[in-house]
Short mmCIF file of C-alpha atoms in Angstrom, two decimals:
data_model
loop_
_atom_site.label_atom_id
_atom_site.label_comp_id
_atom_site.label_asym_id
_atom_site.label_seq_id
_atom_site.Cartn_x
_atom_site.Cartn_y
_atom_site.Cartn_z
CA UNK A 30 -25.12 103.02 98.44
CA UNK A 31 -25.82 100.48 96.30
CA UNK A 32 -24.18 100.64 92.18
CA UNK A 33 -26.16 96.95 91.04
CA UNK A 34 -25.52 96.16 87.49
CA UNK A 35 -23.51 100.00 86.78
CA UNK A 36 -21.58 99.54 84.56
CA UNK A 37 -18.31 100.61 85.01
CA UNK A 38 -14.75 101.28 83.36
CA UNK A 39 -12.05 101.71 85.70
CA UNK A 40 -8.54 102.93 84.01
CA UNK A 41 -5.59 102.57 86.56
CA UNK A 42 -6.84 99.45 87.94
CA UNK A 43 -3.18 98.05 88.12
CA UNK A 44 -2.88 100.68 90.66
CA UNK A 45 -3.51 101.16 94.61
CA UNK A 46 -6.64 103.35 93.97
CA UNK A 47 -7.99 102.07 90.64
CA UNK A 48 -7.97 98.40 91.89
CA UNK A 49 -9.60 99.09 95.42
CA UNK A 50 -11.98 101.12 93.46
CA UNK A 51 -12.59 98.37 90.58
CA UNK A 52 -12.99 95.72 93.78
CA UNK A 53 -15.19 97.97 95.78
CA UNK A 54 -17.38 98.56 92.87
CA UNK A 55 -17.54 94.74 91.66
CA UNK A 56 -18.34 94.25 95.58
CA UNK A 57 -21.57 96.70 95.90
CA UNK A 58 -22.80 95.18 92.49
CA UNK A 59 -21.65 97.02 89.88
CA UNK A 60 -20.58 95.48 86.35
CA UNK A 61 -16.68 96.34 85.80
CA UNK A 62 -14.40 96.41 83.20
CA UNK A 63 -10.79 97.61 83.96
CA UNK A 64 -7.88 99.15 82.30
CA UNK A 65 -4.16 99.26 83.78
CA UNK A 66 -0.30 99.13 81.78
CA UNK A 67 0.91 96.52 84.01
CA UNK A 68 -0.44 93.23 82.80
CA UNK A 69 -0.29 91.27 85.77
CA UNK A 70 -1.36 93.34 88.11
CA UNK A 71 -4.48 94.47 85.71
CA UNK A 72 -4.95 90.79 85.70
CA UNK A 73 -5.11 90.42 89.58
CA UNK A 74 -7.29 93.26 89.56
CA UNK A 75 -9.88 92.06 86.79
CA UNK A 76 -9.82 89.15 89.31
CA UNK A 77 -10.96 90.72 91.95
CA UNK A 78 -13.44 93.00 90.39
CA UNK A 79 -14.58 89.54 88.35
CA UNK A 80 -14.25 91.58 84.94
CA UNK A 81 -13.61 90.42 81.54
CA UNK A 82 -10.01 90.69 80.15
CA UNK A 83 -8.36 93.47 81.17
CA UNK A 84 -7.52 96.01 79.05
CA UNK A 85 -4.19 97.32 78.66
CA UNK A 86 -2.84 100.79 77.28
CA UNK A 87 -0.20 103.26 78.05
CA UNK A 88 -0.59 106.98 79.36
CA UNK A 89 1.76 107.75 75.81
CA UNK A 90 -0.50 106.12 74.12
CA UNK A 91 -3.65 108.67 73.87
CA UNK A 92 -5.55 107.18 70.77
CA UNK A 93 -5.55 104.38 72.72
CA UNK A 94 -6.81 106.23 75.85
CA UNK A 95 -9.48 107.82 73.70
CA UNK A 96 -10.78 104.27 72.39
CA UNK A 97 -10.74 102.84 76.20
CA UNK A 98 -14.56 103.62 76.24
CA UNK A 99 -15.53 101.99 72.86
CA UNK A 100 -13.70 99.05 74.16
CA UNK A 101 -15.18 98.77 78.01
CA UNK A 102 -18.66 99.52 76.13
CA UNK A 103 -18.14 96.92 73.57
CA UNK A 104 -16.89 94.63 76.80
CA UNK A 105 -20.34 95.31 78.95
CA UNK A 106 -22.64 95.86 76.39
CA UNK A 107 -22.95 99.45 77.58
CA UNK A 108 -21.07 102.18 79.83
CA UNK A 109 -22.95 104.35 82.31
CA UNK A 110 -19.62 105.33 84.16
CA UNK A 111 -15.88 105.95 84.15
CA UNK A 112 -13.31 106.93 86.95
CA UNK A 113 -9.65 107.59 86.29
CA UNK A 114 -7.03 106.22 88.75
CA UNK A 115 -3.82 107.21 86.70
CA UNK A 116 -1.06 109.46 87.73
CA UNK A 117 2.60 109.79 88.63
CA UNK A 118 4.42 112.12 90.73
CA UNK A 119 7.99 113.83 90.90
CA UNK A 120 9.72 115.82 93.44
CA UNK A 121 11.71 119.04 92.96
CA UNK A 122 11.58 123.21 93.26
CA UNK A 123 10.25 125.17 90.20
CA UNK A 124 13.53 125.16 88.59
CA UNK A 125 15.21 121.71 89.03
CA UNK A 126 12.67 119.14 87.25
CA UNK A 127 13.40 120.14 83.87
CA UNK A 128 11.31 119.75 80.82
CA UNK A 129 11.12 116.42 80.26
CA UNK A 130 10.17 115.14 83.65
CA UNK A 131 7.44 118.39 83.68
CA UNK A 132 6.74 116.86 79.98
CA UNK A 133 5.68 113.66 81.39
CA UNK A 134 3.79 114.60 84.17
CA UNK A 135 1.46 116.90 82.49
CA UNK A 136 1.30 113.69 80.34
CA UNK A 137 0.39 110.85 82.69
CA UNK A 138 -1.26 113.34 85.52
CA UNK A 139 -3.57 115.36 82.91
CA UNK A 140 -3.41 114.66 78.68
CA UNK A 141 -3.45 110.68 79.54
CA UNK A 142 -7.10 111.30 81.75
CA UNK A 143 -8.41 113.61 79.35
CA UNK A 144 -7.95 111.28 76.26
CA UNK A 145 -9.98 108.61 77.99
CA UNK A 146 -12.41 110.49 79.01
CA UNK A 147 -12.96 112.29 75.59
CA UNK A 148 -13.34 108.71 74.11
CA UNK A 149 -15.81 107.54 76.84
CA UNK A 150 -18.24 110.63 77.31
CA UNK A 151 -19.71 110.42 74.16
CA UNK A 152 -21.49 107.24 74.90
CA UNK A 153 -22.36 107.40 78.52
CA UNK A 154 -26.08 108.78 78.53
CA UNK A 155 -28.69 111.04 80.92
CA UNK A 156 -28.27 110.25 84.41
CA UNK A 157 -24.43 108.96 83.62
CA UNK A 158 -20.95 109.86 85.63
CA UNK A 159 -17.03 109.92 84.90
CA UNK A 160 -15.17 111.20 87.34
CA UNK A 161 -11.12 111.15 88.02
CA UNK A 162 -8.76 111.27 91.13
CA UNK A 163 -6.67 114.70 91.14
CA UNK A 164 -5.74 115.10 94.34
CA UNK A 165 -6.20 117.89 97.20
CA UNK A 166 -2.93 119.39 96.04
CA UNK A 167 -5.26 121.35 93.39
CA UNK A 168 -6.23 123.00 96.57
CA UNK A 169 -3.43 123.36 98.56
CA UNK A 170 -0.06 124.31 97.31
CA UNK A 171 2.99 121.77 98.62
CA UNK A 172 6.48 123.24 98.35
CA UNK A 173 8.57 120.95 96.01
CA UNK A 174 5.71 119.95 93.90
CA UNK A 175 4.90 122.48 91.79
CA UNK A 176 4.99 120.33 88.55
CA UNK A 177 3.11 117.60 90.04
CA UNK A 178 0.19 120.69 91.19
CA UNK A 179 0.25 121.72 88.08
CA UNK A 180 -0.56 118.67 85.85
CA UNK A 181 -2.97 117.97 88.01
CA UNK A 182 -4.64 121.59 88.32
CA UNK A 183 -4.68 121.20 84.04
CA UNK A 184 -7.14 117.63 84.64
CA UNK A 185 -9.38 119.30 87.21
CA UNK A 186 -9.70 122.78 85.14
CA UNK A 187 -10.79 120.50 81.93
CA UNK A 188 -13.08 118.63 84.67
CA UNK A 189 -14.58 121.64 85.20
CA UNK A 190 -15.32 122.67 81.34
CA UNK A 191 -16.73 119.01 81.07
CA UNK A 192 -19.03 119.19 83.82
CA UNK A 193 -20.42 122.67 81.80
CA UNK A 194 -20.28 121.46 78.61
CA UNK A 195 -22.00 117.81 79.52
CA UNK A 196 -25.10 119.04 82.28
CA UNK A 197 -27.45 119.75 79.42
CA UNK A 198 -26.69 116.26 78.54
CA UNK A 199 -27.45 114.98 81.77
CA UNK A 200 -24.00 113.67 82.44
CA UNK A 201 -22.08 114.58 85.93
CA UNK A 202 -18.71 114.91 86.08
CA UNK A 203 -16.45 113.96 89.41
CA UNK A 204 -13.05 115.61 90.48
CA UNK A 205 -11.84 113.46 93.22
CA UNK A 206 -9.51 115.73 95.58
CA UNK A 207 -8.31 113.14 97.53
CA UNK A 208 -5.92 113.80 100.74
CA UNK A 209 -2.47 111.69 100.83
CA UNK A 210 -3.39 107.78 101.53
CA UNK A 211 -1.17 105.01 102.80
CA UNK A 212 -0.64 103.66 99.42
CA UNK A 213 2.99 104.05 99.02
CA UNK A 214 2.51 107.01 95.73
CA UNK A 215 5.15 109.47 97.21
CA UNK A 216 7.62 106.85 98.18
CA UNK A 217 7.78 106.23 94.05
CA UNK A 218 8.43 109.33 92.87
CA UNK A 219 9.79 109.58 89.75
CA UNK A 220 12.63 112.15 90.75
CA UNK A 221 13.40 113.71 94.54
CA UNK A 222 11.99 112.99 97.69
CA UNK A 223 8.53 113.72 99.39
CA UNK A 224 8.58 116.84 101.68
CA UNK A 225 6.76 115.77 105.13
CA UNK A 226 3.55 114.70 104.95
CA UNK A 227 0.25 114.25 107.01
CA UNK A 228 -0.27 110.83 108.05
CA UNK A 229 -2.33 108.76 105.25
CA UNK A 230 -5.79 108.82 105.50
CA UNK A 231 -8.03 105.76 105.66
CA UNK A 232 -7.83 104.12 101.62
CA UNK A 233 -10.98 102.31 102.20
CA UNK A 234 -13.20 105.29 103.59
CA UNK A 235 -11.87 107.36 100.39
CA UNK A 236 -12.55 104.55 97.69
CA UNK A 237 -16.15 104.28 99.43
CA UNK A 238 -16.71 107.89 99.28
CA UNK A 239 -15.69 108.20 95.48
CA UNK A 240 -18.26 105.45 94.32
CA UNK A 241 -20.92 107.28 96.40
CA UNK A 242 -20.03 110.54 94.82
CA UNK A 243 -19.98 109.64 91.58
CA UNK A 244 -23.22 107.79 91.35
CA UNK A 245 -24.77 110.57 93.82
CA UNK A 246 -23.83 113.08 90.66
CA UNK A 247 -21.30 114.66 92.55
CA UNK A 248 -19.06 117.44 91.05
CA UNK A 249 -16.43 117.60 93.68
CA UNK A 250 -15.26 115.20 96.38
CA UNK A 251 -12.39 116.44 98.95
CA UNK A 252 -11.31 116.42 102.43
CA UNK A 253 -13.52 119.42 103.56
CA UNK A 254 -15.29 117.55 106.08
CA UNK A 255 -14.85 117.82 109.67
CA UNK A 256 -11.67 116.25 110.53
CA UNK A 257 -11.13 116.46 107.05
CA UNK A 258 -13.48 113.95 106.24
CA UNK A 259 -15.11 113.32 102.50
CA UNK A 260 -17.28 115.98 101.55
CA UNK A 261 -19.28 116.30 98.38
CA UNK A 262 -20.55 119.61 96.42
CA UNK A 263 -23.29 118.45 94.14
CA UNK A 264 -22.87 119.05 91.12
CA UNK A 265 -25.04 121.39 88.30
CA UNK A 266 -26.52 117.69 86.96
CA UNK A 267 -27.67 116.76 90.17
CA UNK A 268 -27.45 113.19 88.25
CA UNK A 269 -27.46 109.86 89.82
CA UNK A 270 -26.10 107.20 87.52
CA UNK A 271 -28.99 105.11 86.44
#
């Protein structure tokens, strides 16, 4: 599906997803403007997507996740669509992460997403999307990751309130439930080790299947397919962006 002249924040582009989304998008015609911590990598990614100047912040940071939207806006002249690529992910029974690790991850994985969001929904109008990546582990329970579920479970629960509070506006909101990709996520874990896993699914199939969600108006996207392929639920809006 064509996205020609959407235009299109993506935070985490200094990331696996974010920047094969941000490239993806660019590639199918959209207008993108990108947000990341790590400078260079933001700056390959802006690159690739052929954005302006990338925009740097810090999950710690929420003011400046809240005033990621003014900026991409100010950087387009416009927003019509947002998708979140940021998380981080520790490994460890219910009693052995501790506080502050369970601190940050309900930082990074859920307050950090919601800040943006908050910032950018405001100005995105009828027939607009935002969307971010939680992860089928909202779903499906994974021994040794209960704080990671959990912060991410928090983002898709305040995806859900959105998506109520925003369909009278004409405004869908996306939570991407993706399956475990080859991207190399668990292998940097911020504490313990990944219990097994399924082999990766295909990175490119799910980055194509989040852009068509989200401008399809999508309110969920997750490996309920056959095979466990992408499969949409429309969402309330039944929006497409633009």
């Amino acid at each position: 599906m064509e996205i020609v002249d959407l235009k299109l924040l993506v935070v985490g582009a200094s990331g696996a997803i974010g920047g094969e989304l941000a490239a993806a998008a660019a590639e199918r015609g959209a207008r993108v403007a990108v947000a990341g911590r790590d400078p260079q990598r933001l700056a390959h990614a802006a690159r690739r997507a052929r954005a302006g100047p990338g925009l740097l912040f810090d999950a710690y940071d929420l003011e400046g996740g809240r005033a990621l939207g003014p900026r991409a806006a100010e950087q387009l002249g416009g927003l019509d669509a947002v998708l979140v690529a940021i998380g981080a992910v520790a490994f460890g029974h219910c009693s052995q992460l501790g506080p502050e690790m369970e601190e940050h991850l309900m930082t990074v994985n859920a307050l950090a997403p919601m800040a943006v969001l908050e910032g950018a929904l405001p100005l995105i109008g009828p027939g607009g999307s935002v969307g971010a990546i939680t992860g089928v582990i909202v779903d499906r329970p994974l021994g040794g990751a209960a704080a990671y579920r959990a912060s991410k479970a928090a983002l898709s629960a305040w995806l859900d309130t959105a998506r109520v509070e925003y369909a009278h506006h004409g405004v869908s909101v996306l939570d991407a439930r993706l399956p475990h990709l080859d991207t190399g996520f668990a292998g940097r874990a911020l504490a313990g080790s990944a219990p097994p896993l399924p082999p990766g699914a295909d990175l490119d199939s799910w980055v194509g299947a989040v852009l068509d969600a989200l401008v399809q108006g999508a309110a969920v996207l997750a490996p309920y397919g056959r095979r466990g392929e992408p499969a949409a639920s429309p969402s309330t809006t039944a929006g497409r962006v633009r």
